[in-house]
Structure formats: C-alpha cells, structure tokens
Amino acid sequence: MKSPPALLEPRGTAVLDDYIVDIAWAADGSRLAVAGGEGKVCRIENSSDALSVSEVGQHGLGALAVAWHPKQALFVSSGQDGELRLYDAIDGKVLARQRPSKSWTTHLTFSPDGSQLASAAGKQISLWNSQLESQHALPSLEATVAALGFDKSGRDLAAAINGGVVVHRLEGPRYPVRHYRWAAPCITVNFSGNGKFLAAGTQDGSVHFWYLATGRDSQMRGYPGKVDQLGWSGDSRYLATAAGDRVVVWDFGGKGPEGSSPQQLAGHTDRIECLAYQPRGNFLATAGLDWRLSLWLPGKFPAAIDAHLTDSEPSCLRWSPDGRFLALGERKGKLSIFELVRI
Amino acid sequence: MATTDRVPVTVLTGFLGSGKTTLLNRILSENHGKRIAVIENEFGEVGIDHQLVIGAEEEIFETNNGCICCTVRGDLLRILGQLLKRRDKFDYIIVETTGMADPGPVAQTFFLDDEFKQQFLLDAIVTVIDAHHIEKHLDEMKEPGEQVAFADVILLNKVDLVSEAELERIERRIRAINGTAKIFRTRNADVPIERVLDVGAFDLNRALAVDSAFLEPQYPFEWAGLYDLAAGRHELRTGSDAHEHHHEHHHHDENCDHAHHEHHAHDHGHHGHDHHDHDHDHAHEGGLAVALLTAGAGEPAAVIADNIEPAVRAFAEDGVQIDCGGTLKPATAPYRIDVGHDGSHFHIDIERAGRYVLVVEHAPIEFGLRIEGAKPIVERRFASHHHDEEISSIGLTDPRAVDPNKLNDWLSYLLKSRGADIFRMKGVVSIKGEPRRYVFHGVHMMFDGQLERPWPPGVDRVNTLVFIGRNLDRQELEAGFHSCFA
C-alpha cells in the first residue's frame, strides 16, 4: 500500500463549558467562533498549543448556529432566544442584533462574497446585508427549512424541506424560485462546486440528487437511517455520505453514479456523526460515536489514512476555508484543532 | 448509551377547553424538582421560570410511501434533536399537541430510529377529556376517538358539570374504545402528578397492567339483579328527578303520549334508528334491552351466576320492542324498552310470587332504571362487548404456550396488513420452553418487543394481548393468535 500523503497533526485544544453545536472559521483560519448547546458563543484564537477562548455572548437556553463572514473579521450567531447577533471578531463586541422571528433561527450562511447573509427560522428565510441591517424576507416556504446552502457563485440559495429542495435565484427584482420536488423530508443540501449537481440527504434513508442543467433527478437508497451528512470533494467528483459506521462515496466522474455501486469505506466502529470534505481539496474527515476522527482520501485509499481518538462523542467537524486546519467539537465541550500536514 | 439515561416524554392530548393547559400548568407549578421542557403546538398561557417552553408548528413527515404507519412529526424531530444538544439533559419532556392532532405520528416519532430510541423514552399518552362535551365530540369528529384510543391515561375532566348517570355512560363509551387506559375522574384537571408523569406505559420492563375486567368473558349485557317480587303488577321506571340534567338537548316531558306520538311517526315512515337525532348515546337506539328471567332458590350470588347462561341465550333473541306504558312479563327473550330522555315507565306483571333476575343491556344507573318499591337482593356487573364504536379494544387471553416463530410470522403479517388500523397493541406472551415473559407493544407499524423478567413462581403463565384500533375483527385476531400455539 502507498504511504499516506498527509496526516492530521494535533495543533491545540480547549475545553469549553458547553456542548459544541456549531463551529465557524475565519477566512484566513486565524480564528473560530463556536456555538454552545447551552447558550454560549465563544471566539477562539487559533494559536498553536493552548487555544485562547473568550466568551462573547449567551443565547438564552441554547445557541443554534454561527457563521463567519468570508472576507471580513465579522461573525454572526443565533439562538433559542430568537436573536441574531453580529460580532466584531477582533474584540468580540456585539455590533448589531435582530430578532426576525418567534421561531428559532436554526441556520445561518453567508454568500461566498459575503454580501449577503441568509438565515432560516421555521419556514421563513431572511436575507441580510453583511452589517445585519436590512432584512429581506423571502416568501414563506411550505415546510420548515432543515438546511441552507449557497452555490459557489452566490446566485442560488438552496433550502432543504420536507418535499424536496427549494432554490431561490437571488437575481433581478423578484427572486425566481425553483422547487426540486422529492416526496421525502430532505434534511441536508449541498451544491457541487462545479455547479452541476444539487444533492440532498433525507430523513428516510436515501440521497437524492439533481442535474441542475436538466432538472433530471436520481435517488440512491439503502441507507440504514437518516442521511444528515453530505459533502462534495473539491473537484466535484465525489459525493461523500455517512451510512451507519460506513463512509459511502458516490463517484460522479464518467457516466455518473447511476447504476454504480458506491465505495464503502470501513474503519469506524459506530455511527458516523460528522463528515466534512476539505474545501477545494479532496481530503475527507469523519468523526463517529466510536470516539474516532478519521482522515480519508476517497478514490485513492480504501482505508483511513489517519485517525485520532476523541475524549467524548464528536458533535461538529469543520475545515478552515483554506483547507489547512480542521476543528473538531465534542459533546462535552472539547475543541481540538488539527493541521493537515502533507508528507 | 445506557438506556437508563433516556429522557421520559409524556404526550398530552385533548381538545381545546378540555383542561389540558390547566393540567400542564399544574404539572409545571408543582414542586417536583424536575427540569421540564414543554413542546407546544400553540403558544398558550404556559410560562414558568426555569422551564423551557418551545412553540412548534405541527408538521407531518410522511416517510416512505405516505402510509399513516410511517408518518412522524418533523417539528418534534428537530426540536427534540436540539434538546439533546446539551450536556445536562432536561429531566422530562412534555409534548402538548393541538386538540385536532393525531397522536399516532407524535408517538411514532419516538420509535423512528435507534438514535431517538436511545435518547427518549415515551412514558405515556395522556388524554384530557371534557366530560361535558365529549359525547358530542365523539359523535361529530374522528380526532377525539383517536385521542381516547391512543391514551394510556385518560383524565375525565369537568366531572362537576355532568351527572353521575352521564359519567357512567361516558365511561362505558370510553371503555368500549379503549379497554386498557387508566381513567381518572377530575375537576380542574386536579390529579396527583404521579398518575400522569413517570407512568411507564411503554416500558417493557414494567408489567403490562390491564384492567382484569377488560379481559373477562364479555356478555351482551352489563348488569343483572336478583329480585323478590310479589304477585301482581310492578312499575319499572327510568329517568330520575333526583339530579339535574346538563344535556343541551330538547326536553321531553315524562309523558307517554309524547313517546307514542313519536313512535307513530316512526312506524309510518322511518325504519331507521335516528329518531333520537339529538341524543348523544347510540347505545340504546332501538331501545334498551332488558330481560326478566324466572330464578330458582339458592344463595343469591350463585343464583345470578346460574342465570348467566339463560341470559346469554335470551339476549341472542331479537326481543320485543315496547313503548312507554307497555307491559313486561318473565320471558326467555328480552324486551327493548324506550327509555326516553327524561324517563318512561312500564309495567311488570308477575303471576307467581318469587325470585326473578332482571338482566339489563347497560348499567341501570345510566338510565335511572329501577323497579319501584323493590331493591335487588344482589346485583352484579358484567364486562360487555360493544360494537357501537368504530374504534374499539379487543383483549385476548389464553394459557397455551406460543411458538415464537409462529408468533413472529403472525405479528409481522398483522403489522403489514392491519398496521394502519391498529393504533396500539400490547402483550405479554408465554413462549414455549422459555422461563421469561415475552412482552411487546406497538404503535401502528412501529413495534418493540423483548424477553423480559421470568414469570413469577406460582403465577399461571397466561398470554394477554390487547389491540386498540379501527374496525378490528375479534374473530380474525383470535384465529390469528390461536395459530401461534406451539
């Protein structure tokens, strides 16, 4: 077997007094924001060894999401108190607050150029400018938004709902809507980086994808449970999903995955809870209830090329936008940062 | 993850105005030391410090093919998922549904996947009923019947607004739908908290508690009384002026002319059963069946017991319909008497003084039925099998040991073919050669079963199965279960 081309090198850890539900990286990988299930919002300096943590806010009984501006030193958090907050990432001060909805704002995502922030609360998607000033509420959807994602251009915003994926094209005086219907609760959605595919994972154990050019769709079944983790490789060739303790990778090269069998990568011994493909790269990280973090290079290696044990069940896994660092959050509050070191 | 860490969940159902919110406020304000999260479909007036109250918009997820058996509540999935994202879990979760909610998808949400089963333990479905309006609701809508059918605990609330006779009738109707729920009569939803929380209705480790009366043989009558009657004419009366009626139906005088008049109209036209169109009770349409049997000597309770079989034979006959003012005699067939709304009266002609057993289709207290001037020497109530309700309960008992493979085949077949109609099922089964009891329960097609603790020494190994659902066929279920014997 070939020797692995890269390893995850532990860089630093911190223990937060909270359950880590979401992590957002600064564009340059210098800082992170963390949302805690019991309400804390923390800003963390990605220095080597001990990571310095500062608590910058509290969202009532629970924080739900964090998102970092792709270009500026700004980040946003939302929580069960109904608030959206914009922070200055340098000093941690709150710059703006909004309370757009009675429902929980569960999803936050910036457009790739940072000009727009999309938030979702219940069936309602709102668009904000980067200063969290003006709200533009899109027409209420027919079901609750379970996931949000921009395409690479920032022109299309996809929302996974019970009944498919709704894509708003954020152009012109009114935003045209396209509903990619599928009669199942879709709970996660990702555009491929090449703009050709839209993939969704469902509550009832399948992955559905659409060819954006034609609208033709396809279903991939056989999952033992809900599919809430999806990731595209940087070259858009592979779609990685988790099925129990297996990493299931569909190959979109050549004629595409239809009629083919996926690669099934074994290594975890319990349910995979987190899955993240390296942005613009081809390394895949997964973490499972076996308290193991694994690094894969699908298509090249059938086994994990590196693995680390965690201190409790993992709860969140995020690559820095440049693909150099990987942050792993755990249920008991431990945050670990690894650096991808090429050999 | 250890199953003991599971957070118990109570599902609270009931119509608007039933007292559901009152009960919830009671639970939250009681000093029980629990940290409770409440998930509400509508933001009500609940709001207690240190308790989390979350508003949820009811959202049904149909997974797979859209069959009712596979529907779950998407809003609950998401909210419960969020509640798990804490290091210190809530001690208890209460899901308060809207009055019109179907309890099926709510309950099924907790069976959906292994992750949820590891984290949550559905404790019980508690249904609060407004005694004053439930009969009308049961007649007019399907949701109240479903809420009664799914319940493990029923609070028959606002009992101060109805008479004892009405309560008897309501309870009988609830029992016909759900033979196993625990029923508590309450005012202002005032009930000890341990009756509604930590009930363990879905806990396979706790014994399946079924009201034994529900499993007794069932008869086409509910009551028998032994009388000593002198020769001559006696008065059989229904109705009472001893209590107020709270029904909002038309008042009829206790007047035979009126009844005769109504009956004439009936004779001339309708052969239907709907001339009691403002009455809520289907049970005595076509008249209340009563039979008067000649009884022998002996110990009074034994005399009643001896007359069960003749009574069953008598009730197999159609019976003679008689109007107010008509006459009954000892006979081997029942009479169907018009009990009227505010009472009616009949004559009983006795040729020879002696002992007679009066057998009545439903409990006499519901109609104020009595023989004037005569008290029963002894009376006995019987479990009755009602066919009146579309939704009903069927209980099976049998001591014969079961072949586990056959049982598995039958239950699989049953879930597949009747899963949509079977709301709840529970059972304790004696498996051949197995010292432990096999216990199971199910909600529609979601099924959970395991071998549990051994049969206690000195206790007979008896299978007990209960099905609650729509259009259930006792013979089909019986035949199916009998095919499982080893």
Tab-separated table of N, CA, C and O in Angstrom, chain B residues 189-291:
chain	number	residue	atom	x	y	z
B	189	ALA	N	-58.787	19.412	36.307
B	189	ALA	CA	-57.618	18.583	35.974
B	189	ALA	C	-56.766	18.292	37.201
B	189	ALA	O	-55.552	18.168	37.127
B	190	ASP	N	-57.406	18.202	38.351
B	190	ASP	CA	-56.684	18.011	39.600
B	190	ASP	C	-56.424	16.522	39.805
B	190	ASP	O	-57.334	15.763	40.136
B	191	VAL	N	-55.183	16.144	39.604
B	191	VAL	CA	-54.833	14.733	39.699
B	191	VAL	C	-53.416	14.657	40.273
B	191	VAL	O	-52.585	15.520	39.984
B	192	PRO	N	-53.130	13.693	41.132
B	192	PRO	CA	-51.747	13.573	41.623
B	192	PRO	C	-50.787	13.395	40.459
B	192	PRO	O	-51.065	12.635	39.520
B	193	ILE	N	-49.683	14.087	40.515
B	193	ILE	CA	-48.769	14.159	39.366
B	193	ILE	C	-48.237	12.788	38.967
B	193	ILE	O	-47.983	12.517	37.799
B	194	GLU	N	-48.108	11.888	39.945
B	194	GLU	CA	-47.558	10.556	39.627
B	194	GLU	C	-48.546	9.720	38.796
B	194	GLU	O	-48.178	8.683	38.266
B	195	ARG	N	-49.782	10.209	38.659
B	195	ARG	CA	-50.728	9.493	37.806
B	195	ARG	C	-50.530	9.830	36.325
B	195	ARG	O	-51.020	9.132	35.453
B	196	VAL	N	-49.842	10.948	36.091
B	196	VAL	CA	-49.667	11.374	34.695
B	196	VAL	C	-48.210	11.417	34.230
B	196	VAL	O	-47.940	11.345	33.041
B	197	LEU	N	-47.275	11.537	35.149
B	197	LEU	CA	-45.856	11.526	34.774
B	197	LEU	C	-45.201	10.266	35.319
B	197	LEU	O	-45.589	9.764	36.375
B	198	ASP	N	-44.164	9.783	34.619
B	198	ASP	CA	-43.461	8.563	35.031
B	198	ASP	C	-44.407	7.386	35.204
B	198	ASP	O	-44.319	6.620	36.162
B	199	VAL	N	-45.318	7.263	34.280
B	199	VAL	CA	-46.306	6.186	34.328
B	199	VAL	C	-45.697	4.884	33.792
B	199	VAL	O	-46.025	3.801	34.249
B	200	GLY	N	-44.800	5.005	32.837
B	200	GLY	CA	-44.113	3.817	32.309
B	200	GLY	C	-44.971	2.963	31.404
B	200	GLY	O	-44.788	1.754	31.317
B	201	ALA	N	-45.897	3.583	30.705
B	201	ALA	CA	-46.827	2.806	29.882
B	201	ALA	C	-46.146	2.092	28.724
B	201	ALA	O	-46.621	1.071	28.257
B	202	PHE	N	-45.013	2.625	28.253
B	202	PHE	CA	-44.315	1.988	27.137
B	202	PHE	C	-43.095	1.209	27.622
B	202	PHE	O	-42.310	0.733	26.834
B	203	ASP	N	-42.944	1.141	28.929
B	203	ASP	CA	-41.762	0.491	29.483
B	203	ASP	C	-41.988	-1.012	29.510
B	203	ASP	O	-42.825	-1.518	30.238
B	204	LEU	N	-41.214	-1.711	28.695
B	204	LEU	CA	-41.411	-3.156	28.602
B	204	LEU	C	-41.016	-3.859	29.905
B	204	LEU	O	-41.371	-5.000	30.134
B	205	ASN	N	-40.250	-3.151	30.736
B	205	ASN	CA	-39.827	-3.799	31.977
B	205	ASN	C	-40.890	-3.767	33.062
B	205	ASN	O	-40.791	-4.457	34.054
B	206	ARG	N	-41.854	-2.906	32.855
B	206	ARG	CA	-42.938	-2.899	33.838
B	206	ARG	C	-44.029	-3.836	33.338
B	206	ARG	O	-44.255	-3.984	32.150
B	207	ALA	N	-44.690	-4.453	34.269
B	207	ALA	CA	-45.713	-5.423	33.885
B	207	ALA	C	-46.818	-4.733	33.096
B	207	ALA	O	-47.123	-3.571	33.309
B	208	LEU	N	-47.347	-5.443	32.171
B	208	LEU	CA	-48.477	-4.929	31.410
B	208	LEU	C	-49.696	-4.936	32.323
B	208	LEU	O	-50.177	-5.979	32.725
B	209	ALA	N	-50.121	-3.770	32.680
B	209	ALA	CA	-51.256	-3.678	33.598
B	209	ALA	C	-52.533	-3.494	32.796
B	209	ALA	O	-52.726	-2.488	32.154
B	210	VAL	N	-53.340	-4.480	32.813
B	210	VAL	CA	-54.603	-4.391	32.093
B	210	VAL	C	-55.714	-4.632	33.106
B	210	VAL	O	-55.632	-5.539	33.921
B	211	ASP	N	-56.682	-3.773	33.046
B	211	ASP	CA	-57.846	-3.932	33.893
B	211	ASP	C	-58.404	-5.341	33.677
B	211	ASP	O	-58.744	-5.719	32.570
B	212	SER	N	-58.467	-6.118	34.758
B	212	SER	CA	-58.845	-7.519	34.580
B	212	SER	C	-60.269	-7.651	34.042
B	212	SER	O	-60.585	-8.593	33.332
B	213	ALA	N	-61.115	-6.656	34.360
B	213	ALA	CA	-62.495	-6.739	33.877
B	213	ALA	C	-62.542	-6.745	32.350
B	213	ALA	O	-63.403	-7.366	31.742
B	214	PHE	N	-61.541	-6.066	31.769
B	214	PHE	CA	-61.498	-5.977	30.324
B	214	PHE	C	-61.250	-7.346	29.695
B	214	PHE	O	-61.657	-7.620	28.580
B	215	LEU	N	-60.551	-8.195	30.443
B	215	LEU	CA	-60.203	-9.496	29.896
B	215	LEU	C	-61.189	-10.595	30.291
B	215	LEU	O	-61.056	-11.736	29.875
B	216	GLU	N	-62.152	-10.233	31.121
B	216	GLU	CA	-63.156	-11.229	31.485
B	216	GLU	C	-63.986	-11.574	30.257
B	216	GLU	O	-64.024	-10.824	29.301
B	217	PRO	N	-64.676	-12.720	30.354
B	217	PRO	CA	-65.579	-13.016	29.244
B	217	PRO	C	-66.553	-11.858	29.069
B	217	PRO	O	-66.937	-11.211	30.044
B	218	GLN	N	-66.916	-11.608	27.849
B	218	GLN	CA	-67.785	-10.466	27.619
B	218	GLN	C	-69.181	-10.929	27.249
B	218	GLN	O	-69.348	-11.952	26.591
B	219	TYR	N	-70.142	-10.193	27.739
B	219	TYR	CA	-71.544	-10.573	27.593
B	219	TYR	C	-72.307	-9.480	26.875
B	219	TYR	O	-71.875	-8.331	26.871
B	220	PRO	N	-73.441	-9.835	26.332
B	220	PRO	CA	-74.241	-8.791	25.671
B	220	PRO	C	-75.034	-7.946	26.667
B	220	PRO	O	-75.900	-7.186	26.270
B	221	PHE	N	-74.753	-8.102	27.953
B	221	PHE	CA	-75.441	-7.287	28.965
B	221	PHE	C	-74.415	-6.876	30.004
B	221	PHE	O	-73.332	-7.464	30.100
B	222	GLU	N	-74.732	-5.827	30.731
B	222	GLU	CA	-73.761	-5.296	31.687
B	222	GLU	C	-74.186	-5.442	33.129
B	222	GLU	O	-73.405	-5.177	34.038
B	223	TRP	N	-75.429	-5.820	33.350
B	223	TRP	CA	-75.899	-5.798	34.737
B	223	TRP	C	-76.995	-6.832	34.925
B	223	TRP	O	-77.807	-7.079	34.022
B	224	ALA	N	-76.995	-7.466	36.087
B	224	ALA	CA	-78.106	-8.344	36.469
B	224	ALA	C	-78.401	-8.134	37.945
B	224	ALA	O	-77.478	-7.953	38.752
B	225	GLY	N	-79.670	-8.146	38.290
B	225	GLY	CA	-80.066	-8.007	39.694
B	225	GLY	C	-81.113	-9.058	40.039
B	225	GLY	O	-81.978	-9.385	39.211
B	226	LEU	N	-80.986	-9.628	41.230
B	226	LEU	CA	-81.944	-10.645	41.691
B	226	LEU	C	-82.983	-9.972	42.584
B	226	LEU	O	-82.625	-9.255	43.529
B	227	TYR	N	-84.246	-10.179	42.247
B	227	TYR	CA	-85.334	-9.543	42.999
B	227	TYR	C	-86.264	-10.593	43.569
B	227	TYR	O	-86.441	-11.672	43.000
B	228	ASP	N	-86.888	-10.226	44.680
B	228	ASP	CA	-88.006	-10.996	45.216
B	228	ASP	C	-89.248	-10.192	44.870
B	228	ASP	O	-89.398	-9.076	45.348
B	229	LEU	N	-90.086	-10.711	43.990
B	229	LEU	CA	-91.239	-9.921	43.558
B	229	LEU	C	-92.541	-10.615	43.965
B	229	LEU	O	-92.704	-11.828	43.782
B	230	ALA	N	-93.447	-9.834	44.521
B	230	ALA	CA	-94.770	-10.352	44.869
B	230	ALA	C	-95.596	-10.490	43.593
B	230	ALA	O	-95.312	-9.853	42.586
B	231	ALA	N	-96.637	-11.316	43.662
B	231	ALA	CA	-97.540	-11.441	42.524
B	231	ALA	C	-98.250	-10.112	42.310
B	231	ALA	O	-98.492	-9.366	43.256
B	232	GLY	N	-98.532	-9.827	41.042
B	232	GLY	CA	-99.249	-8.592	40.759
B	232	GLY	C	-98.447	-7.684	39.843
B	232	GLY	O	-97.506	-8.106	39.187
B	233	ARG	N	-98.879	-6.437	39.826
B	233	ARG	CA	-98.280	-5.502	38.879
B	233	ARG	C	-97.207	-4.645	39.573
B	233	ARG	O	-97.413	-4.117	40.646
B	234	HIS	N	-96.024	-4.534	38.913
B	234	HIS	CA	-94.928	-3.688	39.419
B	234	HIS	C	-94.630	-2.620	38.387
B	234	HIS	O	-94.965	-2.765	37.218
B	235	GLU	N	-94.002	-1.578	38.870
B	235	GLU	CA	-93.638	-0.480	37.974
B	235	GLU	C	-92.144	-0.511	37.694
B	235	GLU	O	-91.331	-0.515	38.621
B	236	LEU	N	-91.807	-0.525	36.409
B	236	LEU	CA	-90.398	-0.381	36.007
B	236	LEU	C	-90.247	1.027	35.467
B	236	LEU	O	-90.943	1.421	34.536
B	237	ARG	N	-89.338	1.773	36.072
B	237	ARG	CA	-89.203	3.178	35.667
B	237	ARG	C	-87.786	3.497	35.220
B	237	ARG	O	-86.826	2.888	35.689
B	238	THR	N	-87.691	4.458	34.346
B	238	THR	CA	-86.369	5.012	34.012
B	238	THR	C	-86.421	6.502	34.267
B	238	THR	O	-87.502	7.076	34.452
B	239	GLY	N	-85.260	7.125	34.270
B	239	GLY	CA	-85.201	8.565	34.495
B	239	GLY	C	-85.291	8.845	35.977
B	239	GLY	O	-85.632	7.990	36.782
B	240	SER	N	-84.962	10.049	36.312
B	240	SER	CA	-84.943	10.388	37.718
B	240	SER	C	-85.132	11.869	37.847
B	240	SER	O	-84.721	12.641	36.985
B	241	ASP	N	-85.756	12.283	38.929
B	241	ASP	CA	-85.782	13.708	39.205
B	241	ASP	C	-84.804	14.040	40.326
B	241	ASP	O	-84.811	15.102	40.876
B	242	ALA	N	-83.977	13.075	40.623
B	242	ALA	CA	-83.047	13.263	41.734
B	242	ALA	C	-81.847	14.108	41.352
B	242	ALA	O	-81.150	14.626	42.187
B	243	HIS	N	-81.578	14.219	40.069
B	243	HIS	CA	-80.421	15.031	39.688
B	243	HIS	C	-80.751	15.892	38.478
B	243	HIS	O	-81.675	15.635	37.747
B	244	GLU	N	-79.994	16.912	38.329
B	244	GLU	CA	-80.159	17.825	37.206
B	244	GLU	C	-79.576	17.211	35.941
B	244	GLU	O	-78.558	16.549	35.978
B	245	HIS	N	-80.191	17.486	34.842
B	245	HIS	CA	-79.601	17.078	33.571
B	245	HIS	C	-78.826	18.219	32.976
B	245	HIS	O	-79.310	19.339	32.952
B	246	HIS	N	-77.670	17.937	32.517
B	246	HIS	CA	-76.865	19.014	31.937
B	246	HIS	C	-76.804	18.935	30.435
B	246	HIS	O	-76.089	19.676	29.807
B	247	HIS	N	-77.508	18.003	29.893
B	247	HIS	CA	-77.509	17.920	28.437
B	247	HIS	C	-78.145	19.147	27.832
B	247	HIS	O	-79.034	19.739	28.403
B	248	GLU	N	-77.717	19.449	26.645
B	248	GLU	CA	-78.305	20.596	25.965
B	248	GLU	C	-79.321	20.151	24.928
B	248	GLU	O	-79.572	20.829	23.951
B	249	HIS	N	-79.859	18.966	25.115
B	249	HIS	CA	-80.833	18.529	24.121
B	249	HIS	C	-82.230	19.020	24.487
B	249	HIS	O	-82.449	19.593	25.537
B	250	HIS	N	-83.157	18.759	23.616
B	250	HIS	CA	-84.540	19.171	23.867
B	250	HIS	C	-85.083	18.459	25.072
B	250	HIS	O	-84.741	17.311	25.342
B	251	HIS	N	-85.932	19.126	25.758
B	251	HIS	CA	-86.553	18.466	26.905
B	251	HIS	C	-87.860	17.821	26.505
B	251	HIS	O	-88.698	18.426	25.872
B	252	HIS	N	-87.975	16.584	26.870
B	252	HIS	CA	-89.234	15.886	26.660
B	252	HIS	C	-89.854	15.694	28.026
B	252	HIS	O	-89.153	15.405	28.978
B	253	ASP	N	-91.126	15.836	28.073
B	253	ASP	CA	-91.786	15.562	29.350
B	253	ASP	C	-91.796	14.069	29.568
B	253	ASP	O	-91.747	13.288	28.626
B	254	GLU	N	-91.901	13.713	30.802
B	254	GLU	CA	-92.055	12.288	31.074
B	254	GLU	C	-93.513	11.974	30.771
B	254	GLU	O	-94.369	12.008	31.626
B	255	ASN	N	-93.740	11.726	29.545
B	255	ASN	CA	-95.107	11.744	29.058
B	255	ASN	C	-95.236	10.688	27.982
B	255	ASN	O	-94.590	10.743	26.957
B	256	CYS	N	-96.086	9.731	28.281
B	256	CYS	CA	-96.201	8.617	27.353
B	256	CYS	C	-96.826	9.035	26.032
B	256	CYS	O	-96.487	8.508	24.991
B	257	ASP	N	-97.731	10.006	26.077
B	257	ASP	CA	-98.361	10.440	24.827
B	257	ASP	C	-97.310	10.894	23.830
B	257	ASP	O	-97.369	10.586	22.664
B	258	HIS	N	-96.366	11.622	24.392
B	258	HIS	CA	-95.326	12.145	23.521
B	258	HIS	C	-94.549	11.009	22.876
B	258	HIS	O	-94.312	10.997	21.675
B	259	ALA	N	-94.207	10.054	23.710
B	259	ALA	CA	-93.430	8.918	23.206
B	259	ALA	C	-94.229	8.148	22.167
B	259	ALA	O	-93.721	7.749	21.136
B	260	HIS	N	-95.523	7.962	22.449
B	260	HIS	CA	-96.378	7.248	21.493
B	260	HIS	C	-96.433	7.988	20.175
B	260	HIS	O	-96.305	7.420	19.120
B	261	HIS	N	-96.563	9.284	20.313
B	261	HIS	CA	-96.647	10.116	19.123
B	261	HIS	C	-95.394	9.936	18.271
B	261	HIS	O	-95.458	9.705	17.075
B	262	GLU	N	-94.277	9.997	18.958
B	262	GLU	CA	-93.024	9.873	18.237
B	262	GLU	C	-92.950	8.502	17.585
B	262	GLU	O	-92.506	8.362	16.458
B	263	HIS	N	-93.442	7.528	18.294
B	263	HIS	CA	-93.332	6.191	17.765
B	263	HIS	C	-94.260	5.959	16.577
B	263	HIS	O	-93.923	5.236	15.664
B	264	HIS	N	-95.405	6.615	16.604
B	264	HIS	CA	-96.295	6.519	15.443
B	264	HIS	C	-95.601	7.010	14.198
B	264	HIS	O	-95.642	6.388	13.158
B	265	ALA	N	-94.976	8.147	14.375
B	265	ALA	CA	-94.260	8.717	13.237
B	265	ALA	C	-93.220	7.714	12.740
B	265	ALA	O	-93.065	7.492	11.548
B	266	HIS	N	-92.612	7.081	13.673
B	266	HIS	CA	-91.581	6.112	13.362
B	266	HIS	C	-92.193	4.943	12.571
B	266	HIS	O	-91.691	4.551	11.538
B	267	ASP	N	-93.317	4.464	13.068
B	267	ASP	CA	-93.971	3.331	12.406
B	267	ASP	C	-94.354	3.657	10.972
B	267	ASP	O	-94.285	2.823	10.094
B	268	HIS	N	-94.759	4.878	10.778
B	268	HIS	CA	-95.291	5.210	9.471
B	268	HIS	C	-94.235	5.522	8.437
B	268	HIS	O	-94.538	5.628	7.275
B	269	GLY	N	-93.115	5.746	8.871
B	269	GLY	CA	-92.137	6.151	7.865
B	269	GLY	C	-90.806	5.475	8.067
B	269	GLY	O	-90.482	4.497	7.414
B	270	HIS	N	-90.094	5.987	8.995
B	270	HIS	CA	-88.692	5.595	9.112
B	270	HIS	C	-88.548	4.242	9.776
B	270	HIS	O	-89.187	3.962	10.755
B	271	HIS	N	-87.722	3.467	9.172
B	271	HIS	CA	-87.325	2.260	9.868
B	271	HIS	C	-85.889	2.377	10.342
B	271	HIS	O	-85.272	1.430	10.740
B	272	GLY	N	-85.400	3.567	10.244
B	272	GLY	CA	-84.016	3.817	10.671
B	272	GLY	C	-83.930	3.915	12.176
B	272	GLY	O	-84.884	3.634	12.898
B	273	HIS	N	-82.774	4.292	12.613
B	273	HIS	CA	-82.515	4.358	14.050
B	273	HIS	C	-82.293	5.776	14.507
B	273	HIS	O	-81.774	5.999	15.569
B	274	ASP	N	-82.677	6.713	13.672
B	274	ASP	CA	-82.195	8.053	14.001
B	274	ASP	C	-83.275	8.969	14.542
B	274	ASP	O	-83.167	10.161	14.475
B	275	HIS	N	-84.321	8.390	15.111
B	275	HIS	CA	-85.311	9.310	15.642
B	275	HIS	C	-84.836	9.922	16.954
B	275	HIS	O	-85.408	10.865	17.439
B	276	HIS	N	-83.772	9.428	17.501
B	276	HIS	CA	-83.148	10.102	18.646
B	276	HIS	C	-82.056	11.023	18.141
B	276	HIS	O	-80.937	10.979	18.572
B	277	ASP	N	-82.410	11.832	17.189
B	277	ASP	CA	-81.331	12.520	16.485
B	277	ASP	C	-80.608	13.560	17.317
B	277	ASP	O	-79.554	14.018	16.948
B	278	HIS	N	-81.188	13.921	18.441
B	278	HIS	CA	-80.463	14.885	19.274
B	278	HIS	C	-79.873	14.194	20.483
B	278	HIS	O	-79.470	14.817	21.430
B	279	ASP	N	-79.905	12.892	20.458
B	279	ASP	CA	-79.344	12.173	21.597
B	279	ASP	C	-77.919	11.773	21.263
B	279	ASP	O	-77.597	11.431	20.143
B	280	HIS	N	-77.081	11.813	22.266
B	280	HIS	CA	-75.670	11.530	22.016
B	280	HIS	C	-75.343	10.060	22.137
B	280	HIS	O	-74.260	9.641	21.813
B	281	ASP	N	-76.239	9.309	22.671
B	281	ASP	CA	-75.876	7.942	23.003
B	281	ASP	C	-76.457	6.991	21.979
B	281	ASP	O	-77.663	6.875	21.833
B	282	HIS	N	-75.587	6.282	21.290
B	282	HIS	CA	-76.052	5.317	20.312
B	282	HIS	C	-76.562	4.056	20.974
B	282	HIS	O	-77.233	3.256	20.365
B	283	ALA	N	-76.147	3.868	22.217
B	283	ALA	CA	-76.272	2.546	22.808
B	283	ALA	C	-77.711	2.092	22.949
B	283	ALA	O	-77.988	0.911	22.835
B	284	HIS	N	-78.621	2.990	23.213
B	284	HIS	CA	-79.977	2.496	23.373
B	284	HIS	C	-80.882	2.868	22.208
B	284	HIS	O	-82.075	2.921	22.339
B	285	GLU	N	-80.281	3.085	21.069
B	285	GLU	CA	-81.104	3.208	19.878
B	285	GLU	C	-81.858	1.905	19.676
B	285	GLU	O	-81.281	0.822	19.826
B	286	GLY	N	-83.110	2.017	19.347
B	286	GLY	CA	-83.914	0.810	19.197
B	286	GLY	C	-84.339	0.259	20.537
B	286	GLY	O	-84.953	-0.789	20.612
B	287	GLY	N	-84.037	0.952	21.603
B	287	GLY	CA	-84.485	0.550	22.927
B	287	GLY	C	-83.397	-0.139	23.715
B	287	GLY	O	-82.466	-0.716	23.171
B	288	LEU	N	-83.569	-0.047	25.011
B	288	LEU	CA	-82.636	-0.707	25.927
B	288	LEU	C	-83.132	-2.137	26.133
B	288	LEU	O	-84.293	-2.360	26.452
B	289	ALA	N	-82.236	-3.106	25.947
B	289	ALA	CA	-82.658	-4.497	26.104
B	289	ALA	C	-82.673	-4.880	27.575
B	289	ALA	O	-81.694	-4.698	28.289
B	290	VAL	N	-83.818	-5.387	28.024
B	290	VAL	CA	-83.926	-5.907	29.394
B	290	VAL	C	-84.640	-7.250	29.311
B	290	VAL	O	-85.504	-7.463	28.465
B	291	ALA	N	-84.230	-8.154	30.195
B	291	ALA	CA	-84.917	-9.449	30.237
B	291	ALA	C	-85.248	-9.766	31.678
B	291	ALA	O	-84.500	-9.418	32.596
